[in-house]
PDB file of C-alpha atoms in Angstrom:
ATOM      1  CA  MET A   1     -25.253 -71.481-169.526  1.00 57.00           C
ATOM      2  CA  SER A   2     -26.433 -67.988-168.782  1.00 63.00           C
ATOM      3  CA  GLU A   3     -29.953 -69.366-168.355  1.00 67.00           C
ATOM      4  CA  GLU A   4     -28.589 -71.795-165.793  1.00 67.00           C
ATOM      5  CA  ARG A   5     -26.911 -68.894-163.910  1.00 67.00           C
ATOM      6  CA  ASN A   6     -30.141 -66.918-163.872  1.00 64.00           C
ATOM      7  CA  ARG A   7     -32.006 -69.890-162.426  1.00 65.00           C
ATOM      8  CA  GLN A   8     -29.291 -70.405-159.854  1.00 66.00           C
ATOM      9  CA  SER A   9     -29.347 -66.691-158.884  1.00 62.00           C
ATOM     10  CA  LYS A  10     -33.118 -66.697-158.507  1.00 61.00           C
ATOM     11  CA  LYS A  11     -32.973 -69.899-156.509  1.00 62.00           C
ATOM     12  CA  GLU A  12     -30.384 -68.343-154.181  1.00 62.00           C
ATOM     13  CA  LEU A  13     -32.604 -65.282-153.678  1.00 59.00           C
ATOM     14  CA  PHE A  14     -35.493 -67.410-152.513  1.00 59.00           C
ATOM     15  CA  THR A  15     -33.565 -70.050-150.624  1.00 57.00           C
ATOM     16  CA  LYS A  16     -30.858 -67.858-149.146  1.00 52.00           C
ATOM     17  CA  LYS A  17     -30.597 -68.347-145.438  1.00 54.00           C
ATOM     18  CA  LYS A  18     -31.381 -65.289-143.394  1.00 54.00           C
ATOM     19  CA  GLY A  19     -28.519 -63.810-141.417  1.00 53.00           C
ATOM     20  CA  SER A  20     -28.282 -64.294-137.709  1.00 56.00           C
ATOM     21  CA  SER A  21     -30.521 -62.240-135.468  1.00 62.00           C
ATOM     22  CA  THR A  22     -27.518 -60.967-133.499  1.00 65.00           C
ATOM     23  CA  GLY A  23     -27.022 -58.035-135.877  1.00 63.00           C
ATOM     24  CA  LYS A  24     -30.659 -57.067-135.570  1.00 66.00           C
ATOM     25  CA  VAL A  25     -30.486 -57.212-131.778  1.00 60.00           C
ATOM     26  CA  PHE A  26     -27.447 -54.904-131.721  1.00 61.00           C
ATOM     27  CA  THR A  27     -29.144 -52.525-134.140  1.00 63.00           C
ATOM     28  CA  LEU A  28     -32.271 -52.444-131.986  1.00 57.00           C
ATOM     29  CA  LEU A  29     -30.205 -51.894-128.831  1.00 57.00           C
ATOM     30  CA  GLY A  30     -28.356 -49.053-130.531  1.00 53.00           C
ATOM     31  CA  VAL A  31     -31.624 -47.371-131.498  1.00 55.00           C
ATOM     32  CA  LEU A  32     -32.929 -47.773-127.940  1.00 55.00           C
ATOM     33  CA  VAL A  33     -29.768 -46.278-126.442  1.00 51.00           C
ATOM     34  CA  ILE A  34     -29.879 -43.320-128.815  1.00 62.00           C
ATOM     35  CA  GLY A  35     -33.566 -42.820-127.984  1.00 51.00           C
ATOM     36  CA  ALA A  36     -32.889 -42.924-124.257  1.00 49.00           C
ATOM     37  CA  VAL A  37     -30.078 -40.381-124.526  1.00 43.00           C
ATOM     38  CA  ALA A  38     -32.279 -38.088-126.620  1.00 45.00           C
ATOM     39  CA  ALA A  39     -35.109 -38.383-124.074  1.00 45.00           C
ATOM     40  CA  TRP A  40     -32.676 -37.624-121.250  1.00 39.00           C
ATOM     41  CA  PHE A  41     -31.615 -34.411-122.964  1.00 42.00           C
ATOM     42  CA  LEU A  42     -35.103 -33.358-123.980  1.00 41.00           C
ATOM     43  CA  LEU A  43     -37.001 -34.309-120.840  1.00 41.00           C
ATOM     44  CA  GLY A  44     -34.468 -34.633-118.091  1.00 42.00           C
ATOM     45  CA  GLN A  45     -30.991 -33.423-117.372  1.00 41.00           C
ATOM     46  CA  GLY A  46     -30.396 -31.691-120.696  1.00 38.00           C
ATOM     47  CA  ALA A  47     -33.721 -29.856-120.743  1.00 38.00           C
ATOM     48  CA  SER A  48     -33.744 -26.349-119.406  1.00 49.00           C
ATOM     49  CA  ASP A  49     -36.671 -24.091-118.757  1.00 64.00           C
ATOM     50  CA  GLY A  50     -34.269 -21.190-118.281  1.00 74.00           C
ATOM     51  CA  ILE A  51     -35.003 -21.126-114.570  1.00 85.00           C
ATOM     52  CA  ALA A  52     -32.114 -21.790-112.221  1.00 87.00           C
ATOM     53  CA  ALA A  53     -32.821 -23.953-109.194  1.00 89.00           C
ATOM     54  CA  VAL A  54     -31.723 -22.460-105.875  1.00 91.00           C
ATOM     55  CA  LYS A  55     -31.481 -23.832-102.355  1.00 89.00           C
ATOM     56  CA  ALA A  56     -31.807 -22.098 -99.049  1.00 87.00           C
ATOM     57  CA  GLU A  57     -28.938 -22.280 -96.578  1.00 89.00           C
ATOM     58  CA  ASN A  58     -29.440 -21.171 -92.990  1.00 92.00           C
ATOM     59  CA  GLY A  59     -32.942 -20.007 -93.911  1.00 91.00           C
ATOM     60  CA  PHE A  60     -31.871 -17.785 -96.840  1.00 93.00           C
ATOM     61  CA  VAL A  61     -31.371 -17.999-100.577  1.00 92.00           C
ATOM     62  CA  ASN A  62     -28.088 -16.182-101.286  1.00 91.00           C
ATOM     63  CA  LEU A  63     -27.545 -14.734-104.761  1.00 93.00           C
ATOM     64  CA  THR A  64     -24.368 -12.998-105.879  1.00 91.00           C
ATOM     65  CA  ILE A  65     -25.110  -9.507-107.184  1.00 90.00           C
ATOM     66  CA  SER A  66     -22.211  -9.434-109.637  1.00 90.00           C
ATOM     67  CA  ASP A  67     -23.867 -12.386-111.413  1.00 90.00           C
ATOM     68  CA  LEU A  68     -27.158 -10.479-111.673  1.00 89.00           C
ATOM     69  CA  ASP A  69     -26.336  -6.807-112.237  1.00 83.00           C
ATOM     70  CA  ASP A  70     -26.587  -6.841-116.032  1.00 89.00           C
ATOM     71  CA  GLY A  71     -30.082  -5.310-116.189  1.00 88.00           C
ATOM     72  CA  GLN A  72     -31.578  -8.636-117.282  1.00 91.00           C
ATOM     73  CA  ALA A  73     -34.219 -10.462-115.279  1.00 91.00           C
ATOM     74  CA  HIS A  74     -32.829 -13.679-113.816  1.00 93.00           C
ATOM     75  CA  PHE A  75     -35.399 -16.354-113.019  1.00 94.00           C
ATOM     76  CA  PHE A  76     -35.103 -18.842-110.176  1.00 94.00           C
ATOM     77  CA  LYS A  77     -37.100 -21.620-108.572  1.00 93.00           C
ATOM     78  CA  LEU A  78     -37.040 -22.973-105.058  1.00 92.00           C
ATOM     79  CA  ALA A  79     -38.180 -26.571-104.744  1.00 90.00           C
ATOM     80  CA  THR A  80     -40.509 -27.375-101.877  1.00 90.00           C
ATOM     81  CA  GLY A  81     -42.007 -30.699-100.947  1.00 86.00           C
ATOM     82  CA  LYS A  82     -45.155 -29.680-102.838  1.00 89.00           C
ATOM     83  CA  GLY A  83     -43.657 -28.063-105.961  1.00 90.00           C
ATOM     84  CA  ASP A  84     -41.546 -25.169-107.214  1.00 92.00           C
ATOM     85  CA  ILE A  85     -41.940 -21.515-106.285  1.00 92.00           C
ATOM     86  CA  LYS A  86     -40.652 -19.221-109.020  1.00 94.00           C
ATOM     87  CA  PHE A  87     -39.278 -15.714-108.687  1.00 94.00           C
ATOM     88  CA  PHE A  88     -37.010 -13.295-110.497  1.00 93.00           C
ATOM     89  CA  VAL A  89     -34.359 -10.744-109.630  1.00 93.00           C
ATOM     90  CA  VAL A  90     -33.594  -7.761-111.842  1.00 93.00           C
ATOM     91  CA  LYS A  91     -31.369  -4.713-111.573  1.00 91.00           C
ATOM     92  CA  SER A  92     -33.819  -1.990-112.504  1.00 90.00           C
ATOM     93  CA  VAL A  93     -33.144   1.113-114.581  1.00 88.00           C
ATOM     94  CA  ASP A  94     -32.514   3.088-111.375  1.00 91.00           C
ATOM     95  CA  GLY A  95     -29.763   0.645-110.332  1.00 90.00           C
ATOM     96  CA  VAL A  96     -31.692  -1.096-107.541  1.00 91.00           C
ATOM     97  CA  MET A  97     -31.685  -4.883-107.220  1.00 92.00           C
ATOM     98  CA  ARG A  98     -35.333  -5.965-107.094  1.00 92.00           C
ATOM     99  CA  ALA A  99     -37.089  -9.279-106.548  1.00 93.00           C
ATOM    100  CA  ALA A 100     -40.611 -10.507-107.231  1.00 93.00           C
ATOM    101  CA  PHE A 101     -42.535 -13.717-107.589  1.00 91.00           C
ATOM    102  CA  ASP A 102     -42.961 -14.854-111.175  1.00 92.00           C
ATOM    103  CA  ALA A 103     -46.696 -14.310-110.658  1.00 90.00           C
ATOM    104  CA  CYS A 104     -49.242 -11.622-109.842  1.00 84.00           C
ATOM    105  CA  ASP A 105     -52.502 -11.296-107.902  1.00 84.00           C
ATOM    106  CA  VAL A 106     -54.604 -11.384-111.088  1.00 87.00           C
ATOM    107  CA  CYS A 107     -53.060 -13.853-113.550  1.00 85.00           C
ATOM    108  CA  TYR A 108     -51.329 -16.308-111.181  1.00 85.00           C
ATOM    109  CA  ARG A 109     -53.877 -19.068-111.910  1.00 89.00           C
ATOM    110  CA  GLU A 110     -52.588 -19.272-115.497  1.00 88.00           C
ATOM    111  CA  LYS A 111     -49.023 -19.967-114.255  1.00 88.00           C
ATOM    112  CA  LYS A 112     -47.466 -18.054-117.155  1.00 90.00           C
ATOM    113  CA  GLY A 113     -45.273 -15.590-115.245  1.00 90.00           C
ATOM    114  CA  TYR A 114     -43.339 -12.719-116.802  1.00 91.00           C
ATOM    115  CA  ARG A 115     -40.761 -11.993-119.452  1.00 93.00           C
ATOM    116  CA  GLN A 116     -38.536  -8.973-119.860  1.00 92.00           C
ATOM    117  CA  GLU A 117     -38.721  -6.539-122.750  1.00 94.00           C
ATOM    118  CA  GLY A 118     -36.121  -3.815-122.293  1.00 93.00           C
ATOM    119  CA  ASP A 119     -36.877  -1.895-119.110  1.00 92.00           C
ATOM    120  CA  PHE A 120     -40.254  -3.594-118.658  1.00 91.00           C
ATOM    121  CA  MET A 121     -41.494  -6.842-117.181  1.00 92.00           C
ATOM    122  CA  VAL A 122     -44.401  -8.125-119.268  1.00 92.00           C
ATOM    123  CA  CYS A 123     -47.134 -10.447-118.027  1.00 90.00           C
ATOM    124  CA  ASN A 124     -47.136 -13.536-120.264  1.00 91.00           C
ATOM    125  CA  ASN A 125     -50.879 -13.942-119.722  1.00 89.00           C
ATOM    126  CA  CYS A 126     -52.423 -10.497-120.254  1.00 89.00           C
ATOM    127  CA  GLY A 127     -49.524  -8.595-121.838  1.00 89.00           C
ATOM    128  CA  GLN A 128     -49.487  -5.700-119.366  1.00 89.00           C
ATOM    129  CA  LYS A 129     -46.088  -4.043-118.967  1.00 91.00           C
ATOM    130  CA  PHE A 130     -44.465  -2.876-115.751  1.00 90.00           C
ATOM    131  CA  ARG A 131     -41.309  -0.779-115.456  1.00 90.00           C
ATOM    132  CA  THR A 132     -38.510  -2.596-113.689  1.00 91.00           C
ATOM    133  CA  ASP A 133     -38.017   0.334-111.306  1.00 90.00           C
ATOM    134  CA  LEU A 134     -41.540  -0.263-109.964  1.00 89.00           C
ATOM    135  CA  VAL A 135     -40.940  -3.915-109.077  1.00 90.00           C
ATOM    136  CA  ASN A 136     -41.186  -4.160-105.244  1.00 86.00           C
ATOM    137  CA  GLU A 137     -42.713  -0.669-105.200  1.00 86.00           C
ATOM    138  CA  VAL A 138     -46.196  -1.207-106.636  1.00 86.00           C
ATOM    139  CA  LYS A 139     -48.311  -4.042-105.256  1.00 85.00           C
ATOM    140  CA  GLY A 140     -51.513  -5.687-106.368  1.00 83.00           C
ATOM    141  CA  GLY A 141     -53.263  -6.079-109.675  1.00 83.00           C
ATOM    142  CA  CYS A 142     -51.125  -7.553-112.405  1.00 82.00           C
ATOM    143  CA  ASN A 143     -47.888  -6.095-111.016  1.00 87.00           C
ATOM    144  CA  PRO A 144     -45.222  -8.687-110.238  1.00 91.00           C
ATOM    145  CA  ALA A 145     -45.910  -9.743-106.642  1.00 91.00           C
ATOM    146  CA  PRO A 146     -43.145  -8.217-104.475  1.00 91.00           C
ATOM    147  CA  LEU A 147     -40.647 -10.480-102.756  1.00 94.00           C
ATOM    148  CA  ALA A 148     -38.757  -9.079 -99.759  1.00 94.00           C
ATOM    149  CA  ARG A 149     -34.997  -9.076-100.195  1.00 94.00           C
ATOM    150  CA  ARG A 150     -31.993  -7.689 -98.388  1.00 93.00           C
ATOM    151  CA  VAL A 151     -28.748  -6.546 -99.955  1.00 91.00           C
ATOM    152  CA  GLU A 152     -25.556  -7.172 -97.997  1.00 91.00           C
ATOM    153  CA  SER A 153     -22.158  -6.598 -99.539  1.00 89.00           C
ATOM    154  CA  ASN A 154     -22.253  -8.445-102.882  1.00 91.00           C
ATOM    155  CA  GLN A 155     -25.211 -10.666-101.886  1.00 92.00           C
ATOM    156  CA  ILE A 156     -28.964 -10.552-102.217  1.00 92.00           C
ATOM    157  CA  LEU A 157     -30.536 -12.430 -99.341  1.00 93.00           C
ATOM    158  CA  ILE A 158     -34.097 -13.689 -99.640  1.00 94.00           C
ATOM    159  CA  ALA A 159     -35.607 -15.480 -96.663  1.00 94.00           C
ATOM    160  CA  LYS A 160     -36.851 -18.971 -97.476  1.00 94.00           C
ATOM    161  CA  ALA A 161     -39.924 -18.221 -95.340  1.00 94.00           C
ATOM    162  CA  ASP A 162     -40.769 -15.238 -97.582  1.00 94.00           C
ATOM    163  CA  ILE A 163     -40.453 -17.372-100.702  1.00 94.00           C
ATOM    164  CA  VAL A 164     -42.525 -20.198 -99.229  1.00 93.00           C
ATOM    165  CA  GLY A 165     -45.100 -17.604 -98.132  1.00 93.00           C
ATOM    166  CA  GLY A 166     -45.804 -16.945-101.825  1.00 92.00           C
ATOM    167  CA  GLY A 167     -46.440 -20.605-102.565  1.00 92.00           C
ATOM    168  CA  TRP A 168     -50.160 -19.951-102.991  1.00 92.00           C
ATOM    169  CA  TYR A 169     -49.351 -18.168-106.289  1.00 91.00           C
ATOM    170  CA  PHE A 170     -48.172 -21.561-107.544  1.00 92.00           C
ATOM    171  CA  GLY A 171     -50.978 -23.663-106.101  1.00 87.00           C
ATOM    172  CA  LEU A 172     -48.947 -24.842-103.108  1.00 86.00           C
TER     173      LEU A 172
END
């Protein structure tokens, strides 16, 4: 009798009807949905390059100083029809709010910009360091390219025309 059961079990293994394809379709759809959500976060909405997008209103980008006066460089990008123009604002060691393009006259072709290390802005391409209190003061070479700004009350105002004028640093 046990031999008969073994034969029957083996026969069922080989002749067992496959389940419906509905379960497989739902499984595949679930995997696709999860993949799409992951791609959205990694490549789209959820991805962040650490650079805040800004818009100009009435010809100016307006930034609130109290959001930026922590001594850290804050990076921004202004979208144009041809691409983004990147810049940063930093409250330097002497307490002045300063602005510069995230590029310089020498290394701009590499499109690597700057990072902050303490009281210095460091070129991500060549590694040269520049004190934050010299941003907007020293021009040329590998210094961060100055960006004109105006301080009014608790606002930093940067003319859109001045930002767009630096588009050549970004191949625009």
